XYZ file of C-alpha atoms in Angstrom:
610
model
C 27.332 10.161 77.639
C 23.834 11.638 77.288
C 22.999 15.306 76.905
C 22.142 15.398 80.627
C 25.763 14.909 81.550
C 26.723 18.083 79.716
C 24.705 20.529 81.765
C 25.777 22.237 84.978
C 23.152 21.052 87.337
C 20.992 21.861 90.242
C 19.407 20.325 93.332
C 15.946 19.602 94.600
C 13.635 17.305 96.440
C 10.092 16.631 95.214
C 6.922 14.865 94.756
C 7.039 11.106 94.336
C 6.973 10.120 98.009
C 4.388 7.392 97.749
C 2.471 6.710 100.971
C 0.968 3.272 100.258
C -2.210 2.109 101.948
C -2.703 2.807 105.659
C -2.425 -0.317 107.795
C -5.385 -1.193 110.017
C -4.452 -1.148 113.715
C -5.975 -3.833 115.964
C -8.806 -2.670 118.199
C -7.549 -1.376 121.513
C -8.977 -2.419 124.900
C -11.499 0.046 126.236
C -9.949 2.615 128.474
C -11.250 4.463 131.413
C -13.132 7.514 130.511
C -11.086 10.592 130.926
C -12.106 14.159 131.232
C -12.658 15.537 127.812
C -10.379 18.482 127.155
C -11.793 21.835 126.362
C -12.223 21.973 122.625
C -10.304 24.680 120.890
C -11.949 26.682 118.252
C -11.166 25.065 114.935
C -9.142 27.205 112.607
C -10.529 27.636 109.168
C -8.465 25.726 106.614
C -6.234 27.958 104.550
C -7.755 28.659 101.197
C -5.578 27.295 98.385
C -4.661 29.384 95.423
C -5.574 28.209 91.944
C -1.905 27.416 91.297
C -1.666 25.349 94.503
C -4.851 23.436 93.623
C -3.535 22.689 90.160
C -0.218 21.426 91.595
C -2.044 19.177 94.095
C -4.154 17.723 91.301
C -1.016 17.056 89.255
C 0.718 15.332 92.167
C -2.353 13.261 92.893
C -2.519 12.166 89.256
C 1.127 11.131 89.306
C 0.682 9.225 92.553
C -2.378 7.471 91.225
C -0.477 6.495 88.096
C 2.341 5.047 90.180
C -0.030 2.997 92.318
C -1.801 1.652 89.284
C 1.184 -0.020 87.697
C -0.568 -2.890 85.984
C 0.158 -2.427 82.258
C -1.715 -3.836 79.361
C 0.172 -4.400 76.136
C -1.740 -1.544 74.567
C -0.770 0.793 77.421
C 2.836 -0.277 77.100
C 2.874 0.525 73.394
C 1.172 3.868 73.994
C 3.632 4.730 76.755
C 6.564 3.952 74.463
C 5.049 6.144 71.753
C 4.677 9.072 74.161
C 8.237 8.497 75.355
C 9.674 8.592 71.835
C 7.745 11.783 71.102
C 8.953 13.325 74.350
C 12.594 12.560 73.568
C 12.156 14.032 70.081
C 10.771 17.296 71.453
C 13.512 17.341 74.077
C 16.140 17.187 71.330
C 14.320 19.995 69.532
C 14.414 22.011 72.799
C 10.635 22.283 72.853
C 10.526 21.525 76.552
C 6.815 22.104 77.129
C 5.802 19.523 74.567
C 8.554 17.185 75.734
C 7.311 17.366 79.314
C 3.709 16.861 78.247
C 4.521 13.675 76.292
C 6.871 12.272 78.921
C 4.343 12.768 81.722
C 1.729 10.919 79.660
C 4.210 8.086 79.261
C 4.847 8.204 83.010
C 1.127 8.014 83.831
C 0.944 4.780 81.890
C 4.256 3.339 83.091
C 5.593 5.136 86.218
C 8.098 2.423 87.083
C 10.095 2.809 83.881
C 13.598 4.125 84.741
C 14.210 5.720 81.347
C 10.971 7.707 81.525
C 11.843 8.983 85.013
C 15.333 9.875 83.797
C 14.087 11.896 80.816
C 11.498 13.708 82.932
C 14.275 14.606 85.356
C 16.400 15.922 82.510
C 13.526 17.986 81.096
C 12.759 19.485 84.513
C 16.401 20.326 84.913
C 16.462 22.184 81.593
C 13.352 24.154 82.478
C 14.565 25.043 85.962
C 12.082 22.845 87.857
C 14.746 21.565 90.217
C 12.605 19.841 92.790
C 11.064 17.585 90.190
C 14.453 17.102 88.546
C 16.093 15.636 91.637
C 13.092 13.558 92.609
C 12.627 11.933 89.195
C 16.398 11.337 89.006
C 16.250 9.567 92.369
C 13.297 7.528 91.130
C 15.240 6.447 88.039
C 18.084 5.256 90.277
C 15.737 3.352 92.578
C 14.353 1.506 89.598
C 17.715 0.838 87.906
C 20.754 1.247 90.149
C 23.236 -0.025 87.568
C 22.909 2.679 84.925
C 25.797 5.183 85.338
C 23.942 7.938 83.461
C 21.314 8.102 86.156
C 24.013 8.705 88.771
C 25.637 11.352 86.622
C 22.412 13.274 86.184
C 21.682 13.289 89.897
C 25.262 14.280 90.746
C 25.084 17.146 88.301
C 21.850 18.396 89.796
C 23.489 18.510 93.207
C 26.730 20.030 91.909
C 24.994 22.831 90.087
C 23.563 24.009 93.389
C 26.951 23.555 95.076
C 25.545 20.670 97.069
C 28.913 19.005 96.682
C 28.573 16.627 99.618
C 25.441 15.098 98.118
C 27.016 14.959 94.671
C 30.125 13.270 96.095
C 27.945 10.605 97.729
C 26.365 9.894 94.360
C 29.786 9.503 92.694
C 30.996 7.236 95.511
C 27.955 5.022 95.007
C 28.492 5.036 91.236
C 32.166 4.020 91.488
C 31.568 1.306 94.088
C 28.223 -0.093 92.974
C 28.375 0.021 89.179
C 30.867 -2.265 87.390
C 33.454 -0.615 85.098
C 32.836 2.848 86.518
C 36.261 3.620 87.967
C 36.718 6.332 85.342
C 34.386 8.491 87.413
C 36.995 8.667 90.151
C 38.338 11.662 88.241
C 34.947 13.389 88.503
C 34.852 12.641 92.213
C 38.355 14.012 92.746
C 37.507 17.214 90.879
C 34.417 17.527 93.013
C 36.501 17.298 96.164
C 38.797 19.982 94.720
C 35.799 22.248 94.183
C 34.933 21.784 97.852
C 38.485 22.470 98.948
C 38.749 18.956 100.356
C 42.360 18.533 99.330
C 43.141 15.352 101.248
C 40.074 13.572 99.869
C 40.979 14.745 96.367
C 44.533 13.403 96.736
C 43.262 10.056 98.016
C 40.870 9.784 95.085
C 43.510 10.742 92.510
C 45.836 8.122 94.008
C 43.056 5.534 93.741
C 42.558 6.510 90.102
C 46.287 6.164 89.423
C 46.252 2.648 90.889
C 43.477 1.816 88.474
C 44.731 3.528 85.317
C 48.433 4.156 85.948
C 50.249 7.533 86.073
C 48.573 10.285 84.075
C 50.024 13.719 83.295
C 46.844 15.576 84.095
C 46.518 13.827 87.444
C 50.147 14.534 88.323
C 49.640 18.185 87.477
C 46.517 18.426 89.658
C 48.250 16.656 92.523
C 51.088 19.131 92.170
C 48.641 22.040 92.500
C 47.125 20.417 95.589
C 50.535 20.075 97.216
C 51.238 23.740 96.480
C 47.972 24.749 98.125
C 49.006 22.690 101.129
C 52.383 24.455 101.153
C 54.035 21.111 100.590
C 56.624 22.342 98.108
C 58.809 19.251 98.281
C 56.009 16.904 97.191
C 54.927 19.380 94.513
C 58.456 19.402 93.148
C 58.585 15.603 93.242
C 55.432 15.476 91.131
C 57.087 17.930 88.748
C 60.170 15.749 88.494
C 57.947 12.734 87.843
C 56.245 14.625 85.013
C 59.615 15.520 83.497
C 60.883 11.944 83.817
C 57.747 10.547 82.192
C 57.869 13.138 79.406
C 61.542 13.875 78.703
C 60.749 15.637 75.414
C 58.050 17.913 76.877
C 59.755 21.212 77.616
C 56.557 22.644 79.120
C 56.968 20.465 82.206
C 60.564 21.645 82.604
C 59.366 25.253 82.366
C 56.612 24.631 84.906
C 59.205 23.234 87.299
C 61.465 26.269 86.763
C 58.552 28.628 87.400
C 57.742 26.764 90.605
C 61.290 27.196 91.841
C 61.236 30.890 90.902
C 57.863 31.493 92.573
C 59.245 30.036 95.803
C 62.434 32.124 95.684
C 64.677 29.169 94.931
C 66.452 31.190 92.293
C 69.551 29.030 91.659
C 67.290 26.027 91.037
C 65.012 28.128 88.813
C 68.020 29.223 86.749
C 69.358 25.658 86.533
C 66.053 24.189 85.326
C 65.332 27.091 82.920
C 68.771 26.610 81.370
C 67.910 22.926 80.982
C 64.790 23.991 79.091
C 66.937 26.165 76.807
C 69.189 23.207 76.053
C 66.095 21.391 74.824
C 64.636 24.427 73.051
C 67.240 27.193 72.608
C 64.722 29.754 71.292
C 62.090 29.195 73.971
C 60.948 32.689 75.058
C 59.355 31.501 78.299
C 62.664 30.091 79.503
C 64.328 33.422 78.756
C 61.579 35.239 80.690
C 62.060 32.983 83.726
C 65.796 33.619 83.608
C 65.268 37.371 83.193
C 63.107 37.489 86.311
C 65.431 35.273 88.342
C 68.516 37.304 87.422
C 66.647 40.530 88.200
C 65.790 39.240 91.679
C 69.449 38.328 92.170
C 70.478 41.851 91.191
C 72.176 40.775 87.962
C 70.492 43.458 85.883
C 72.749 43.166 82.837
C 72.011 39.452 82.420
C 68.328 40.056 83.168
C 68.170 42.653 80.375
C 69.951 40.290 77.978
C 67.472 37.498 78.683
C 64.353 39.627 78.298
C 65.633 41.011 74.998
C 66.190 37.451 73.747
C 62.639 36.601 74.783
C 61.275 39.634 72.901
C 63.190 38.669 69.762
C 61.167 35.448 69.588
C 57.808 35.449 67.756
C 56.874 32.686 70.204
C 56.331 35.335 72.856
C 53.120 36.676 71.408
C 52.292 40.331 70.953
C 49.842 40.425 73.875
C 52.483 39.115 76.282
C 54.951 41.704 75.035
C 52.405 44.491 75.356
C 51.679 43.471 78.972
C 55.400 43.554 79.804
C 55.867 46.937 78.120
C 52.891 48.313 80.040
C 54.712 47.355 83.247
C 57.643 49.436 82.014
C 55.277 52.290 81.125
C 54.074 52.417 84.720
C 57.656 53.061 85.831
C 58.484 55.758 83.263
C 59.944 58.330 83.228
C 62.863 56.573 84.921
C 66.411 56.889 83.549
C 67.381 53.516 85.011
C 64.993 51.578 82.781
C 64.323 54.014 79.949
C 66.861 52.565 77.503
C 65.697 48.991 78.127
C 62.085 50.005 77.580
C 62.940 51.804 74.350
C 64.988 48.830 73.089
C 62.160 46.398 73.867
C 59.684 48.667 72.075
C 61.929 48.716 68.985
C 62.322 44.923 69.063
C 58.555 44.523 69.309
C 57.887 46.579 66.184
C 60.646 44.763 64.318
C 59.401 41.256 65.239
C 55.715 42.144 64.691
C 55.847 44.559 61.719
C 52.141 44.277 60.894
C 50.747 44.466 64.421
C 49.141 47.839 65.260
C 49.485 46.992 68.961
C 53.258 46.846 68.574
C 53.471 50.363 67.134
C 50.932 51.741 69.579
C 52.730 50.535 72.713
C 56.077 51.573 71.225
C 54.635 55.067 70.739
C 53.502 55.127 74.373
C 56.992 54.192 75.596
C 58.668 56.783 73.366
C 56.228 59.508 74.377
C 56.986 58.973 78.074
C 60.683 58.969 77.228
C 60.131 62.381 75.581
C 60.841 61.003 72.092
C 57.813 62.781 70.678
C 58.715 62.653 66.997
C 59.408 58.894 67.169
C 56.225 58.356 69.161
C 54.133 60.223 66.602
C 55.686 58.188 63.767
C 54.852 54.905 65.476
C 51.306 56.013 66.239
C 50.877 56.787 62.547
C 52.181 53.310 61.646
C 49.634 51.796 64.036
C 46.878 53.787 62.325
C 48.068 52.574 58.942
C 47.045 49.047 59.966
C 44.014 50.009 62.028
C 42.715 53.583 61.862
C 39.744 53.018 64.173
C 41.470 53.936 67.445
C 40.309 57.343 68.647
C 42.950 57.609 71.385
C 45.824 57.039 68.970
C 44.535 59.795 66.680
C 44.283 62.031 69.738
C 47.923 61.333 70.616
C 49.009 62.113 67.049
C 47.326 65.525 66.833
C 48.393 66.419 70.355
C 52.041 65.793 69.432
C 51.585 67.755 66.194
C 50.360 70.711 68.241
C 53.179 70.407 70.798
C 55.745 70.345 67.995
C 53.958 73.270 66.280
C 53.955 71.315 63.011
C 51.119 73.147 61.327
C 50.864 71.159 58.089
C 50.860 67.829 59.951
C 48.315 69.096 62.459
C 45.896 70.256 59.756
C 46.343 67.068 57.728
C 45.921 64.693 60.654
C 42.969 66.540 62.195
C 41.205 66.489 58.819
C 41.765 62.710 58.560
C 40.563 62.193 62.114
C 37.436 64.283 61.530
C 36.490 62.090 58.578
C 36.408 59.143 60.997
C 35.166 60.944 64.113
C 33.154 64.002 63.029
C 31.408 64.238 66.400
C 34.560 64.304 68.505
C 35.090 67.846 69.734
C 38.783 67.357 70.455
C 39.614 67.022 66.758
C 37.723 70.241 65.933
C 39.726 71.918 68.694
C 43.090 70.859 67.306
C 41.931 71.656 63.786
C 41.164 75.193 65.004
C 44.587 75.336 66.663
C 46.144 74.276 63.353
C 44.448 77.124 61.485
C 45.544 79.499 64.256
C 49.154 78.410 63.702
C 48.627 78.886 59.968
C 47.469 82.476 60.530
C 44.007 81.689 59.179
C 41.824 82.953 62.049
C 38.554 82.891 60.098
C 38.910 79.152 59.427
C 40.056 78.632 63.004
C 36.864 80.275 64.293
C 34.669 78.022 62.130
C 36.322 74.873 63.472
C 36.331 76.051 67.067
C 32.693 77.150 67.016
C 31.697 73.815 65.426
C 33.600 71.862 68.072
C 32.264 73.894 70.948
C 28.722 72.866 70.027
C 29.756 69.277 70.815
C 30.910 70.054 74.373
C 27.580 70.665 76.074
C 28.218 67.828 78.535
C 31.879 68.711 79.101
C 32.256 72.197 80.621
C 36.007 71.788 81.094
C 36.510 71.194 77.384
C 34.130 74.063 76.632
C 36.405 76.360 78.640
C 39.399 75.270 76.540
C 37.442 76.175 73.407
C 36.525 79.529 74.945
C 40.162 80.435 75.620
C 41.149 79.523 72.070
C 38.194 81.469 70.668
C 39.226 84.456 72.753
C 42.650 84.371 71.087
C 41.300 83.956 67.562
C 38.586 86.603 67.862
C 41.283 88.998 69.083
C 43.265 88.284 65.899
C 40.118 89.091 63.904
C 39.720 92.298 65.937
C 36.278 91.131 67.079
C 37.060 92.333 70.563
C 33.608 91.976 72.113
C 33.474 88.312 71.127
C 37.046 87.849 72.331
C 36.253 89.351 75.752
C 33.055 87.295 76.032
C 34.945 84.075 75.279
C 37.589 84.764 77.942
C 34.899 85.694 80.455
C 33.058 82.418 79.746
C 36.270 80.459 80.391
C 36.888 82.315 83.651
C 33.280 81.828 84.741
C 33.952 78.089 84.696
C 37.422 78.357 86.258
C 38.450 81.694 87.756
C 42.074 80.476 87.917
C 42.401 79.445 84.282
C 45.988 80.537 83.675
C 45.787 80.831 79.906
C 42.606 82.879 80.062
C 43.996 85.192 82.785
C 47.238 85.743 80.887
C 45.877 86.255 77.378
C 42.853 88.303 78.423
C 44.920 90.682 80.585
C 47.649 90.994 77.931
C 45.238 91.750 75.097
C 43.411 94.312 77.266
C 46.765 95.994 77.876
C 47.530 96.074 74.148
C 44.183 97.756 73.566
C 44.577 100.020 76.606
C 41.166 98.899 77.851
C 40.059 98.000 81.395
C 43.642 98.271 82.639
C 42.746 97.963 86.355
C 40.959 94.700 85.539
C 43.955 93.584 83.487
C 46.278 94.399 86.411
C 44.088 92.427 88.815
C 44.116 89.327 86.550
C 47.841 89.515 85.765
C 48.714 90.088 89.431
C 46.625 87.096 90.446
C 48.444 84.973 87.908
C 51.934 86.057 89.000
C 51.011 85.344 92.598
C 50.188 81.770 91.615
C 53.234 81.379 89.333
C 55.915 83.778 90.592
C 58.694 82.340 88.386
C 56.852 82.043 85.069
C 58.584 84.464 82.675
C 55.580 84.696 80.319
C 53.232 85.711 83.138
C 55.833 88.116 84.570
C 56.131 89.775 81.145
C 52.348 90.151 80.919
C 52.147 91.693 84.376
C 55.077 93.995 83.605
C 53.458 95.157 80.381
C 50.126 95.864 82.095
C 52.014 97.980 84.668
C 53.796 99.736 81.788
C 50.435 100.618 80.262
C 49.388 101.988 83.655
C 52.602 104.097 83.593
C 53.995 102.276 86.596
C 57.435 102.035 84.970
C 59.335 101.103 88.108
C 56.922 98.262 88.828
C 57.109 97.166 85.198
C 60.921 97.159 85.296
C 60.905 94.976 88.401
C 58.629 92.367 86.814
C 60.456 92.318 83.474
C 63.848 91.912 85.116
C 62.465 88.856 86.932
C 61.231 87.495 83.598
C 64.622 88.019 81.939
C 66.305 85.768 84.509
C 64.851 82.803 82.651
C 63.819 84.216 79.271
C 65.624 85.675 76.258
C 62.426 86.060 74.259
C 62.416 88.999 71.811
C 59.083 90.322 73.062
C 60.265 90.439 76.683
C 63.535 92.115 75.682
C 61.689 94.743 73.628
C 59.283 95.419 76.503
C 62.234 95.871 78.836
C 63.849 98.316 76.411
C 60.607 100.329 76.257
C 60.494 100.508 80.053
C 64.130 101.643 80.252
C 63.435 104.340 77.662
C 60.481 105.622 79.719
C 62.773 105.684 82.748
C 65.238 107.877 80.840
C 67.911 105.279 80.055
C 67.872 105.519 76.239
C 71.294 103.906 75.756
C 70.389 100.743 77.595
C 66.974 100.784 75.925
C 68.640 100.630 72.496
C 70.839 97.743 73.697
C 67.754 95.767 74.712
C 66.018 96.513 71.404
C 69.052 95.245 69.521
C 69.017 92.054 71.568
C 65.281 91.732 70.865
C 65.794 92.011 67.118
C 68.540 89.381 67.263
C 66.422 87.008 69.388
C 63.409 87.286 67.080
C 59.798 87.829 67.976
C 59.981 91.607 68.383
C 57.377 93.998 66.969
C 57.455 95.519 63.477
C 58.567 98.810 65.048
C 61.835 97.415 66.352
C 64.023 98.636 63.446
C 62.682 102.207 63.691
C 63.299 102.235 67.433
C 66.896 101.209 66.959
C 67.564 103.502 64.003
C 65.999 106.595 65.517
C 66.887 105.688 69.121
C 63.334 106.662 69.942
C 60.286 104.897 71.340
C 57.446 104.156 68.916
C 54.165 102.638 70.086
């Protein structure tokens, strides 16, 4: 087959409509004079553009060449030389030179089919579709027995989705050209593209009469029957495929899938089990069975089958990842959590060097609240491919949640080597130094990261809150206040900013009415949050509203046994004159941990120190 048959093609209609010489009509008998009509004013002829004039001249030259078809031997030789040159340039994809040479050959010998064919091909490749179809038609008129000329014309039509015209060309090819029945397959596919299912079936059947049963044809006929909702015939084609190919398990699996897709579950199970008898480790058969048993409500057997499928390397990593992602969409869900976790473990065991396996396993474990396991699997994924930003982000996020300072500092440093312009890693690095009680280093990281958030005000606000905390630790109170205010300017309801800012103001005894306003706003939004209740209670304490403070702290202690809250409650009780109970609360605070450095003196002296 020539190069022309390989291109998706287009349609057209063009120039070579030769007119011939006008015939002389015999002189007519004189007629009676009639009244001469009123002459209309002649319209001025439309002025042609330079491009239109050039095209008319080219068409006229071609027409003249076609009319003057008498060839001398010298002209024939010259035409052949131009043709050979044209084909050479066509192969070199120098289409301008190819067209130039071929048109010179055509001017000398316009009735040569091969020249017309090559000009059509060149026009097709350069997008000149009108000329392409017209020269292809000319080639066929000159030589109607060359199948390549039909193919080129059919492709031109097909490429423009002129399928009816293309089908007519194939019909002519099959019927008019000897030994061309092989193109019945092209014709059938063309009918399929048009959605003409009956015509496609008829053509495939005609091809089968000519060449005998063929697997590919049976498969396509099966798909046609399915589109026609003729399941019985589709299944018969499937059975024929299995009978003709008894050792091909893929046809058995296709039949099982067809049964399953049409809710004929017992048949799907029967045929899938047949596939397993042929290939006991076939993962696709296990997957079909898993789905069928699930639809029947046999969840235990469904789980068994899907685990067997996952244990096979034949079910590739991408298929397993897609299935696990379906589980991820349903998590957290106690009903499927264990199955999802087991499948994730199997995946990492069967594919021990696949970063995708560890990554998706980490995702499953994270949603199942197995954070330590998730972090470990993310790190294994990074060991094989450390280029994934999102996996690094998951790792440092888990480090921060678990308050594992050393891991957080180590992993953020590694991530920053790879992604120095990613603000999130500077943020977590600053958090790590905050955990490590190194506020100066924390400030450097946080200030560096904040510079990278100019297009992300939400992330900037997170940096501002963290900077507010760290500057407070450094006793740079003006910078701390400014950072909190910047965060609240972006989001006036930022809970962390409202809580920390109001609490630190209360510790400093500064702007207490403002602190009360912020803490009260926060408690109104989160009336059961013990941390926020403690903050509000402590602000009221600083304002000497001891009864109000007691009320808030008692609410906090319903859900919290934190040492700080207990110590605050003891202080309030002492101010209210209940020293005995105050000492009890201080003792509980010391035992719980997290109390101030003054707690031992308070207990020993049974006095309040601030």
